[in-house]
XYZ file of C-alpha atoms in Angstrom:
678
model
C 31.608 54.652 -18.813
C 29.874 52.788 -21.616
C 32.279 49.898 -21.196
C 31.510 49.702 -17.468
C 27.790 49.797 -18.136
C 28.171 47.030 -20.704
C 30.115 44.925 -18.237
C 27.471 45.534 -15.563
C 24.638 44.476 -17.876
C 26.624 41.446 -18.977
C 27.363 40.436 -15.382
C 23.669 40.782 -14.490
C 22.748 38.616 -17.463
C 25.271 35.972 -16.448
C 24.035 36.091 -12.855
C 20.420 35.687 -13.931
C 21.394 32.888 -16.294
C 23.382 31.083 -13.630
C 20.566 31.402 -11.100
C 18.070 30.038 -13.589
C 20.480 27.306 -14.548
C 21.085 26.472 -10.907
C 17.359 26.149 -10.296
C 17.066 23.914 -13.323
C 19.911 21.728 -12.091
C 18.423 21.531 -8.593
C 15.079 20.478 -10.075
C 16.820 17.857 -12.199
C 18.823 16.631 -9.209
C 15.714 16.319 -7.032
C 13.915 14.388 -9.791
C 16.861 12.039 -10.112
C 17.201 11.466 -6.357
C 13.701 11.362 -4.846
C 13.398 10.401 -1.177
C 10.356 8.581 0.268
C 9.038 9.533 2.788
C 9.662 13.146 1.835
C 12.024 14.755 4.388
C 10.649 17.596 6.499
C 13.351 19.964 5.281
C 15.561 19.393 2.270
C 17.680 21.451 -0.071
C 19.415 19.877 -3.033
C 22.683 21.295 -4.285
C 23.484 22.003 -7.904
C 25.792 19.071 -8.564
C 26.876 15.577 -7.522
C 29.916 13.939 -5.976
C 31.601 10.824 -7.336
C 33.853 8.428 -5.466
C 35.591 5.071 -5.823
C 36.032 4.193 -2.132
C 34.523 5.135 1.199
C 35.985 5.864 4.610
C 33.384 5.306 7.330
C 33.907 7.002 10.681
C 31.417 5.600 13.186
C 32.916 5.709 16.645
C 29.549 6.335 18.291
C 27.598 3.980 16.041
C 29.751 0.957 15.249
C 26.863 -1.408 14.378
C 25.394 1.088 11.937
C 28.873 1.641 10.499
C 29.177 -2.059 9.762
C 25.706 -2.018 8.209
C 26.675 0.844 5.916
C 29.968 -0.824 4.983
C 28.049 -3.960 4.051
C 25.772 -1.942 1.788
C 28.676 -0.401 -0.103
C 30.414 -3.758 -0.338
C 27.288 -5.152 -2.009
C 27.684 -2.344 -4.556
C 31.373 -3.237 -5.127
C 32.662 -0.125 -3.365
C 35.316 -0.879 -0.769
C 36.640 0.985 2.251
C 39.876 2.925 1.994
C 41.457 5.528 4.267
C 41.561 7.972 1.339
C 37.971 7.280 0.314
C 34.948 9.543 0.656
C 34.490 10.292 4.352
C 31.146 9.222 5.783
C 30.748 10.288 9.390
C 28.036 8.824 11.637
C 27.924 11.427 14.338
C 26.187 11.670 17.693
C 24.759 15.140 18.118
C 21.644 17.219 18.469
C 19.111 17.514 15.658
C 16.497 20.109 14.821
C 13.771 17.948 16.383
C 13.985 16.155 19.719
C 12.245 13.040 18.399
C 14.469 10.009 19.098
C 14.094 8.911 15.447
C 15.202 12.279 14.033
C 18.364 12.703 11.959
C 20.103 15.188 9.711
C 22.150 14.486 6.602
C 24.609 16.663 4.713
C 26.433 15.686 1.542
C 29.177 18.004 0.318
C 32.831 17.044 0.040
C 32.015 14.492 2.734
C 28.892 12.908 4.177
C 27.674 13.478 7.730
C 24.682 11.775 9.339
C 23.844 13.216 12.739
C 21.414 11.811 15.322
C 21.074 11.346 19.045
C 20.115 7.648 18.783
C 20.868 4.511 16.814
C 17.378 4.751 15.275
C 18.068 8.194 13.865
C 21.370 7.091 12.355
C 19.660 4.038 10.884
C 17.018 6.154 9.147
C 19.731 8.455 7.836
C 21.391 5.392 6.325
C 18.107 4.341 4.723
C 17.888 7.759 3.088
C 21.499 7.490 1.933
C 20.781 4.082 0.379
C 17.806 5.521 -1.529
C 19.907 8.215 -3.190
C 22.990 6.117 -3.981
C 23.656 5.635 -7.692
C 26.495 3.983 -9.559
C 28.021 5.281 -12.758
C 31.092 3.943 -14.577
C 32.031 1.836 -11.547
C 31.969 4.932 -9.323
C 29.508 5.777 -6.587
C 27.445 8.920 -7.021
C 25.498 11.045 -4.523
C 23.734 14.383 -4.930
C 24.889 17.266 -2.803
C 22.179 18.148 -0.307
C 21.268 19.035 3.238
C 18.215 17.715 5.029
C 16.604 17.363 8.416
C 13.938 14.765 9.071
C 11.816 13.102 11.762
C 8.516 11.178 11.979
C 5.314 12.602 13.450
C 3.867 9.226 14.534
C 5.289 6.776 17.062
C 3.864 3.682 15.326
C 4.249 3.195 11.584
C 3.410 -0.367 10.778
C 2.372 -3.160 8.458
C 0.335 -6.238 9.360
C 0.197 -9.635 7.675
C -2.390 -12.318 8.273
C -0.419 -15.558 8.160
C -3.082 -17.418 10.121
C -5.298 -17.788 7.069
C -2.467 -18.146 4.558
C 1.026 -19.192 5.585
C 4.031 -17.357 4.159
C 7.581 -18.591 4.325
C 10.141 -16.885 6.516
C 12.026 -15.748 3.410
C 8.951 -14.070 1.904
C 8.202 -12.298 5.184
C 11.803 -11.096 5.402
C 11.595 -9.727 1.876
C 8.644 -7.568 2.915
C 10.201 -6.526 6.219
C 13.279 -5.349 4.307
C 11.035 -3.077 2.233
C 9.405 -1.775 5.416
C 12.826 -0.806 6.738
C 13.712 0.946 3.493
C 10.668 3.208 3.903
C 11.170 3.848 7.646
C 8.334 1.744 9.037
C 9.002 0.637 12.591
C 6.374 -2.050 13.326
C 5.659 -5.493 11.892
C 2.307 -6.719 13.216
C 2.239 -10.503 12.836
C -1.272 -12.011 12.847
C -0.290 -15.567 13.742
C -3.627 -17.310 14.284
C -6.956 -17.534 12.527
C -9.620 -20.084 11.652
C -7.510 -22.095 9.166
C -4.301 -22.352 11.203
C -2.481 -21.708 14.473
C 0.847 -20.818 12.908
C 3.185 -20.482 15.892
C 4.564 -23.700 17.305
C 3.476 -24.540 20.851
C 5.573 -27.026 22.764
C 2.901 -27.174 25.448
C 0.016 -27.862 23.051
C 1.603 -29.305 19.880
C -1.831 -30.477 18.725
C -2.493 -26.868 17.638
C -0.294 -27.562 14.611
C -1.965 -30.901 13.857
C -2.908 -31.393 10.223
C -6.415 -32.589 11.085
C -7.111 -29.217 12.732
C -5.462 -27.063 10.045
C -7.592 -26.411 6.966
C -5.061 -24.613 4.724
C -1.374 -25.255 4.024
C -1.408 -28.211 6.378
C 1.846 -28.767 8.201
C 3.008 -25.195 7.642
C 3.738 -23.238 10.795
C 6.527 -21.185 12.347
C 8.767 -22.954 14.797
C 9.766 -21.073 17.888
C 13.193 -20.690 16.297
C 11.545 -19.178 13.210
C 9.802 -16.700 15.476
C 13.086 -15.715 17.116
C 14.719 -15.449 13.697
C 12.058 -13.021 12.446
C 12.309 -11.091 15.710
C 16.091 -10.658 15.333
C 15.640 -9.703 11.685
C 13.186 -6.987 12.741
C 15.373 -5.757 15.617
C 18.327 -5.305 13.284
C 16.121 -2.961 11.249
C 14.677 -1.007 14.173
C 11.307 -2.668 13.635
C 9.208 -3.708 16.620
C 7.482 -7.066 16.251
C 3.882 -7.182 17.509
C 2.644 -10.796 17.659
C -1.096 -11.456 17.661
C -3.086 -14.446 18.893
C -6.625 -13.561 17.798
C -9.045 -14.889 20.411
C -11.810 -15.826 21.222
C -13.196 -15.445 17.668
C -11.310 -16.729 14.636
C -10.517 -19.888 16.593
C -11.776 -22.823 14.511
C -8.329 -24.435 14.534
C -8.017 -23.943 18.307
C -11.298 -25.719 19.004
C -10.662 -28.542 16.524
C -7.156 -29.182 17.819
C -8.213 -29.302 21.477
C -11.576 -30.964 20.784
C -13.474 -28.125 22.415
C -16.956 -27.283 21.188
C -17.305 -23.833 22.718
C -14.893 -21.166 23.903
C -16.850 -20.878 27.155
C -15.626 -24.389 28.066
C -13.814 -24.078 31.459
C -10.697 -25.696 29.947
C -10.224 -22.774 27.541
C -8.965 -20.161 30.005
C -5.976 -22.120 31.379
C -4.950 -23.125 27.855
C -5.052 -19.518 26.629
C -3.103 -18.331 29.649
C -0.493 -21.012 28.955
C -0.236 -20.002 25.312
C 0.236 -16.302 25.999
C 2.754 -17.110 28.723
C 4.623 -19.387 26.308
C 4.649 -16.612 23.695
C 6.050 -14.094 26.143
C 8.622 -16.635 27.292
C 10.192 -16.560 23.832
C 11.451 -13.016 24.239
C 11.859 -10.139 26.652
C 9.399 -7.311 27.211
C 12.107 -4.939 25.976
C 12.257 -6.692 22.601
C 8.501 -7.325 22.270
C 6.745 -4.620 24.301
C 3.277 -5.230 22.799
C 1.066 -8.330 22.714
C -2.071 -8.286 20.560
C -4.990 -10.450 21.728
C -7.469 -9.765 18.916
C -11.038 -9.973 20.359
C -12.683 -8.834 17.091
C -15.617 -10.344 15.170
C -16.965 -12.629 17.884
C -20.084 -13.336 15.850
C -21.106 -16.831 16.959
C -22.348 -18.024 20.324
C -19.765 -20.813 20.422
C -16.967 -18.181 20.274
C -18.089 -16.145 23.266
C -16.243 -16.090 26.581
C -16.830 -14.111 29.738
C -15.116 -10.757 30.035
C -13.326 -12.162 33.077
C -11.328 -14.475 30.795
C -10.226 -11.555 28.596
C -9.381 -9.425 31.613
C -7.274 -12.200 33.146
C -5.295 -12.533 29.899
C -4.771 -8.763 29.891
C -3.497 -8.870 33.468
C -1.111 -11.710 32.637
C 0.402 -9.619 29.834
C 0.594 -6.459 31.928
C 2.321 -8.277 34.770
C 5.057 -9.143 32.283
C 5.544 -5.385 31.678
C 3.970 -5.426 28.230
C 1.213 -3.403 26.588
C -2.058 -5.045 25.499
C -3.512 -4.289 22.065
C -7.092 -5.194 21.071
C -9.116 -4.658 17.927
C -11.886 -2.093 18.005
C -14.578 -3.146 17.090
C -13.850 -5.920 19.553
C -14.714 -7.110 23.034
C -14.960 -4.183 25.449
C -14.002 -4.981 29.037
C -15.162 -2.084 31.198
C -12.500 -2.716 33.845
C -9.814 -2.369 31.180
C -8.541 1.195 31.203
C -5.124 0.820 29.577
C -5.400 -1.314 26.422
C -4.403 0.147 23.081
C -7.272 0.044 20.562
C -6.454 -0.842 16.966
C -9.250 0.669 14.884
C -10.685 -0.904 11.742
C -13.571 -0.157 9.370
C -15.418 2.896 10.755
C -14.897 2.164 14.476
C -13.710 4.764 16.969
C -11.488 4.080 19.957
C -12.708 4.052 23.529
C -12.527 7.411 25.236
C -9.187 7.916 26.933
C -7.564 4.877 25.303
C -4.531 5.109 23.085
C -5.179 3.910 19.563
C -3.599 2.704 16.332
C -5.400 3.524 13.095
C -6.060 0.761 10.552
C -9.303 2.225 9.205
C -9.493 2.205 5.407
C -6.016 0.646 5.392
C -6.886 -2.884 4.261
C -4.804 -3.677 1.196
C -7.008 -6.613 0.208
C -9.771 -4.083 -0.579
C -7.506 -1.685 -2.468
C -7.407 -1.287 -6.213
C -3.817 -0.669 -7.370
C -4.798 2.755 -8.727
C -7.680 4.282 -6.750
C -6.413 2.646 -3.573
C -3.111 4.493 -3.754
C -4.907 7.833 -3.834
C -6.688 6.809 -0.632
C -3.433 5.949 1.139
C -1.906 9.234 0.035
C -4.828 11.523 0.944
C -6.278 9.992 4.083
C -5.100 11.508 7.339
C -3.700 8.807 9.662
C -5.515 8.809 13.039
C -7.552 11.802 11.747
C -4.974 13.991 13.462
C -2.222 16.038 11.781
C 0.361 14.272 13.919
C 0.653 11.844 16.789
C -0.053 12.672 20.391
C -0.483 10.858 23.715
C -3.504 8.948 22.377
C -3.018 8.886 18.593
C -0.025 6.548 18.294
C 0.014 6.025 14.545
C -1.226 3.620 11.920
C -0.782 0.082 10.639
C -1.308 -0.870 7.022
C -3.005 -4.282 6.961
C -3.010 -7.176 4.491
C -5.922 -9.600 4.925
C -5.879 -11.940 1.928
C -8.722 -13.960 3.487
C -9.341 -16.340 0.586
C -7.350 -19.482 0.044
C -4.349 -19.211 -2.290
C -2.580 -21.555 -4.678
C 0.946 -20.262 -4.046
C 2.358 -17.973 -1.350
C 3.551 -15.502 -3.986
C -0.089 -15.008 -5.007
C -0.486 -12.859 -1.888
C 1.929 -10.341 -3.419
C 0.642 -10.816 -6.963
C -3.058 -10.406 -6.141
C -2.755 -7.583 -3.590
C -0.919 -4.273 -4.217
C 1.231 -4.714 -1.114
C 4.431 -3.079 -2.302
C 2.767 -0.006 -3.896
C 0.701 0.411 -0.728
C 3.803 0.354 1.456
C 5.409 3.107 -0.597
C 2.350 5.380 -0.829
C 1.413 4.991 2.852
C 5.005 5.553 3.994
C 4.771 9.261 3.297
C 1.447 9.750 5.098
C 2.413 7.828 8.234
C 5.891 9.438 8.506
C 4.857 13.023 7.753
C 1.181 13.046 8.653
C -1.369 15.095 6.730
C -2.391 18.648 7.631
C -6.011 17.746 6.874
C -8.093 14.764 5.893
C -9.337 14.452 2.320
C -12.179 11.881 2.308
C -13.366 13.421 -0.951
C -10.236 11.948 -2.571
C -10.275 8.499 -0.975
C -11.972 7.053 -4.051
C -10.935 9.464 -6.789
C -8.144 11.812 -7.766
C -8.606 15.553 -7.229
C -9.575 17.787 -10.179
C -6.678 18.424 -12.546
C -6.299 22.145 -11.801
C -5.913 21.830 -8.023
C -2.877 21.939 -5.750
C -3.885 18.561 -4.329
C -3.726 16.998 -7.790
C -0.312 18.533 -8.443
C 0.953 17.268 -5.086
C -0.206 13.743 -5.867
C 1.273 13.924 -9.363
C 4.640 15.014 -7.972
C 4.648 12.204 -5.421
C 3.557 9.695 -8.066
C 6.613 10.679 -10.100
C 8.809 9.841 -7.109
C 7.063 6.492 -6.699
C 7.691 5.600 -10.335
C 11.402 6.349 -9.927
C 11.539 4.132 -6.832
C 9.617 1.389 -8.611
C 12.176 1.303 -11.404
C 15.154 1.462 -9.030
C 14.150 -0.807 -6.153
C 11.369 -3.154 -7.283
C 12.749 -4.755 -10.424
C 11.145 -8.155 -10.817
C 8.909 -7.632 -7.787
C 5.137 -7.292 -7.731
C 4.647 -3.551 -8.063
C 1.254 -3.114 -9.716
C 1.323 0.590 -10.429
C 2.053 2.853 -13.386
C 1.531 6.568 -13.919
C -2.195 7.362 -13.879
C -2.283 11.157 -13.572
C -2.103 11.494 -17.371
C -5.126 9.259 -18.023
C -8.225 11.415 -18.565
C -11.905 10.549 -19.083
C -15.254 12.076 -19.939
C -18.282 10.547 -18.205
C -22.018 10.719 -18.850
C -24.745 9.270 -16.662
C -26.276 7.726 -14.735
C -28.824 6.860 -17.396
C -31.942 5.070 -16.180
C -31.917 1.539 -17.548
C -35.121 0.696 -15.618
C -33.716 -2.595 -14.407
C -32.470 -3.679 -17.845
C -28.659 -3.544 -17.598
C -28.355 -4.463 -21.312
C -30.400 -1.450 -22.405
C -28.681 0.534 -25.162
C -28.560 4.347 -25.178
C -27.872 6.881 -27.982
C -24.279 7.298 -26.746
C -23.488 3.989 -28.436
C -24.730 5.324 -31.791
C -22.862 8.624 -31.923
C -20.732 10.800 -29.686
C -22.243 14.254 -29.079
C -21.830 17.012 -26.519
C -25.345 16.618 -25.148
C -28.228 14.157 -25.284
C -31.917 14.228 -24.501
C -32.900 10.852 -23.126
C -36.330 10.139 -21.707
C -37.053 13.840 -21.776
C -34.001 14.616 -19.595
C -30.859 16.460 -20.737
C -27.476 14.778 -20.236
C -24.025 16.290 -20.743
C -20.531 14.875 -20.359
C -18.409 15.778 -17.360
C -14.722 16.222 -18.178
C -12.796 16.238 -14.891
C -12.044 12.547 -14.304
C -8.494 11.246 -14.106
C -7.018 7.897 -13.183
C -6.306 4.309 -14.065
C -9.420 3.220 -12.161
C -12.591 5.269 -11.823
C -15.068 4.460 -9.032
C -18.519 5.630 -10.072
C -19.977 4.739 -6.682
C -17.585 3.522 -4.023
C -18.373 0.263 -2.243
C -17.604 1.792 1.179
C -19.597 4.934 0.308
C -16.539 7.180 0.007
C -17.364 10.213 -2.161
C -17.147 9.253 -5.818
C -18.851 10.313 -9.047
C -22.469 9.539 -8.144
C -24.691 8.650 -5.212
C -27.121 6.747 -7.435
C -27.435 3.049 -6.630
C -27.912 1.874 -10.191
C -28.003 3.050 -13.775
C -25.666 3.117 -16.768
C -22.593 5.288 -17.219
C -20.495 5.749 -20.338
C -16.814 6.698 -20.263
C -14.994 8.239 -23.208
C -11.425 9.100 -24.148
C -9.077 9.163 -27.133
C -5.682 7.486 -27.175
C -3.043 8.629 -29.640
C -0.674 5.978 -31.023
C 2.354 6.948 -33.154
C 1.989 3.742 -35.158
C -0.362 0.881 -35.947
C -0.014 -1.708 -33.163
C -1.477 -4.437 -30.996
C -1.359 -2.903 -27.538
C -1.764 -4.636 -24.180
C -4.284 -3.093 -21.781
C -5.400 -3.659 -18.242
C -9.180 -3.693 -18.571
C -11.608 -4.486 -15.787
C -15.037 -3.615 -14.462
C -14.649 -4.931 -10.930
C -12.115 -4.983 -8.128
C -12.415 -8.301 -6.350
C -11.534 -7.765 -2.712
C -9.671 -11.039 -2.099
C -11.635 -11.099 1.132
C -14.539 -13.191 2.327
C -15.319 -14.922 -0.945
C -16.010 -13.105 -4.189
C -17.638 -10.173 -2.478
C -18.788 -8.258 -5.533
C -21.301 -10.996 -6.230
C -21.124 -14.106 -8.402
C -18.439 -14.298 -11.056
C -19.590 -13.753 -14.667
C -20.344 -16.396 -17.229
C -18.068 -16.972 -20.181
C -18.554 -14.184 -22.702
C -19.188 -11.399 -20.164
C -16.841 -8.920 -18.533
C -19.086 -8.965 -15.465
C -22.606 -9.911 -14.445
C -23.654 -6.275 -15.000
C -22.930 -6.662 -18.761
C -20.373 -3.861 -19.281
C -18.788 -3.332 -22.705
C -15.784 -1.642 -24.278
C -15.403 -0.421 -27.860
C -12.231 0.863 -29.509
C -12.820 2.621 -32.816
C -16.384 1.218 -32.769
C -15.116 -2.370 -32.505
C -16.267 -4.231 -29.414
C -13.478 -5.782 -27.352
C -14.208 -9.299 -26.174
C -13.706 -10.218 -22.505
C -11.095 -12.768 -21.438
C -11.794 -16.476 -21.571
C -12.265 -17.006 -17.848
C -10.526 -19.881 -16.132
C -13.198 -20.057 -13.417
C -16.467 -18.663 -14.823
C -19.752 -18.543 -12.937
C -18.407 -18.978 -9.398
C -20.709 -18.064 -6.528
C -19.993 -15.439 -3.905
C -19.241 -17.809 -1.025
C -16.187 -19.434 -2.572
C -13.502 -18.678 0.006
C -11.642 -21.947 -0.558
C -11.341 -21.565 -4.345
C -8.235 -19.424 -4.972
C -8.307 -16.420 -7.278
C -6.590 -16.970 -10.617
C -7.540 -14.302 -13.179
C -10.403 -12.332 -11.654
C -8.620 -8.960 -11.438
C -7.070 -7.185 -14.399
C -3.637 -6.776 -12.782
C -2.892 -10.494 -12.344
C -4.377 -11.921 -15.528
C -2.962 -11.685 -19.022
C -3.543 -8.176 -20.412
C -6.222 -7.624 -23.051
C -4.748 -7.137 -26.518
C -6.344 -4.253 -28.431
C -5.624 -3.018 -31.949
C -4.735 0.675 -32.081
C -4.435 2.436 -35.406
C -1.869 5.133 -36.080
C -3.283 8.436 -34.823
C -6.229 8.958 -32.504
C -8.276 5.997 -31.298
C -11.771 6.430 -29.829
C -12.371 4.462 -26.612
C -15.914 4.072 -25.264
C -16.905 2.067 -22.200
C -20.382 1.148 -21.008
C -20.619 0.560 -17.248
C -24.087 -0.473 -16.032
C -24.905 -1.212 -12.398
C -27.701 -3.172 -10.739
C -28.540 -3.942 -7.121
C -26.799 -7.319 -7.201
C -23.236 -6.033 -7.550
C -21.196 -4.449 -4.765
C -18.891 -2.278 -6.864
C -19.428 0.173 -9.709
C -16.106 0.959 -11.366
C -13.893 0.523 -14.403
C -10.228 0.299 -15.341
C -8.773 0.820 -18.807
C -5.075 1.592 -19.097
C -2.364 0.587 -21.608
C 0.561 -1.308 -20.103
C 3.944 -2.638 -21.059
C 4.705 -5.947 -19.314
C 8.474 -6.395 -18.968
C 10.764 -8.799 -17.149
C 11.213 -6.095 -14.505
C 7.472 -5.581 -14.009
C 4.645 -3.494 -15.427
C 5.665 -0.220 -17.056
C 4.087 2.768 -18.796
C 3.621 3.086 -22.550
C 4.905 6.682 -22.730
C 4.324 7.190 -26.438
C 0.538 6.828 -25.995
C -1.331 10.030 -25.139
C -4.849 10.588 -23.743
C -7.253 13.332 -24.811
C -10.957 13.747 -24.095
C -11.561 16.142 -27.007
C -14.332 14.926 -29.308
C -12.669 16.443 -32.375
C -9.891 13.885 -32.065
C -12.180 10.947 -32.862
């Protein structure tokens, strides 16, 4: 009896141990194989499968089978009849969405979908979780079911202002496909250039009319090439001719003073007809006609002209998209509104959401929180009116090199963070976190931290050598005190600079530190009035933290006190003089030693400097600041004043490791806001 009881207890112990161990393995497996966007339903197994060859069975999906074979061939894994079976199977899925799929990985792999799109997205997931070890392929065992909640999941590039080569566009479209986007919105015209070749009006590409990257435009063959590239990746191309505003090049080329000139309408009708003649309505079902920001009298046309263009497009069995805010034609009852800034769509009209989605305004850190927490369309999921969202890149200012668009705007991090929101939707909107991370002890913070971990894994796996301006920020903590009244004197010193204490009495008012601020960038007051730390319009804040270093070192930091929007000049006001971090006179001390600002390459530039390219204005594309850290705890104190002449009130201070593969964390450095550490 005792022996039986002993065996029973032992078996229970083993069972408990195995269950715990299984959970630990599953957690480790999921960390090793993160999927973005997160699948609706997923269960990881407790181990992996390894294989030397693959055997693809794709009777129903031959094109996708060839695509998958090409992927494995690029990884030096060949097909063989005795290889790991991968079956692309036509069958029902848990959701009736035509982009839905299921995936199981056990002793074989099965991707099931009702359409080619579903199979394609299953393949994208499979590619994300493929690893190679000792010349063998490795997959985790898992089962998942997945589908999108929005019909349109897109990305827009403005190539009218700044031309990008076909190869650079394809590079970005490939990333879109990897993260299950299905729309590339191509803004082809703007004031500096009409970038799509017209055989009817070749003068539109004339160098005398083009003000940037003269002679650079897309031939009609280039257009067809990009279209085929998108089609092969289940991405719908939406071309845009932005009229009647944003048409400097149009008027110069055709020697027209005003858009109300009677010659304008037939030319525009010809151009839209020529565009549609390049491809079928099946391949390009949407045509975007712009109509936004008609600010000048010489840009205005009658609504009849816009309505006639709309009718031309509709007669070719295509949908019309317009910007909102934009020209409203009352007779138009069917156009799709693409929303920007704070604008709402017209009642009863379908809409695409691009509000708060402009990458050129996004900081690489705070901006990613916005993309993660904002609710696309302000609906939990798509419906008959809420079609989805388009992430937009508007690098308005002139550039020196086309790669600067990717260097100076966090395009790739934005694609990855937004991918989850636009695929899965958000149960609720979180405007309170559009400009700051949630408090550390909340579920929302933990959710963001978990997703950030997935992003970091993807960065290291898939963006080596690419411009991915993001490192872990959920472990960077700050104390703040303020705003202190500087009475118009931004250089005014306060007792915080003399000694660090829990509380201060300044001007007869008590001040205490707040200790719930986390992130690589902290917005004190957001420039678009999103909820931030304060609603005050000016004053002085101080930020405090300690950084532990295991040794004495010279450490590189990203340090900045502004986020230049790469849009419409230098919109945060004039650029500082040599010797200042910014015109508001901010400062940073490490262990009571003041850190000098960079030697600016373009000091003292005015706000309206659209044609002078950015070089080193933002912290993430200039050389990092080198700061001496002693072994042990290092006290970091920042002074961040604000006046009425600057648009943004913010700071960034984060240690970085710049490698040949891109920016990386410095994991041995630790943050603490405890005063006793200084």
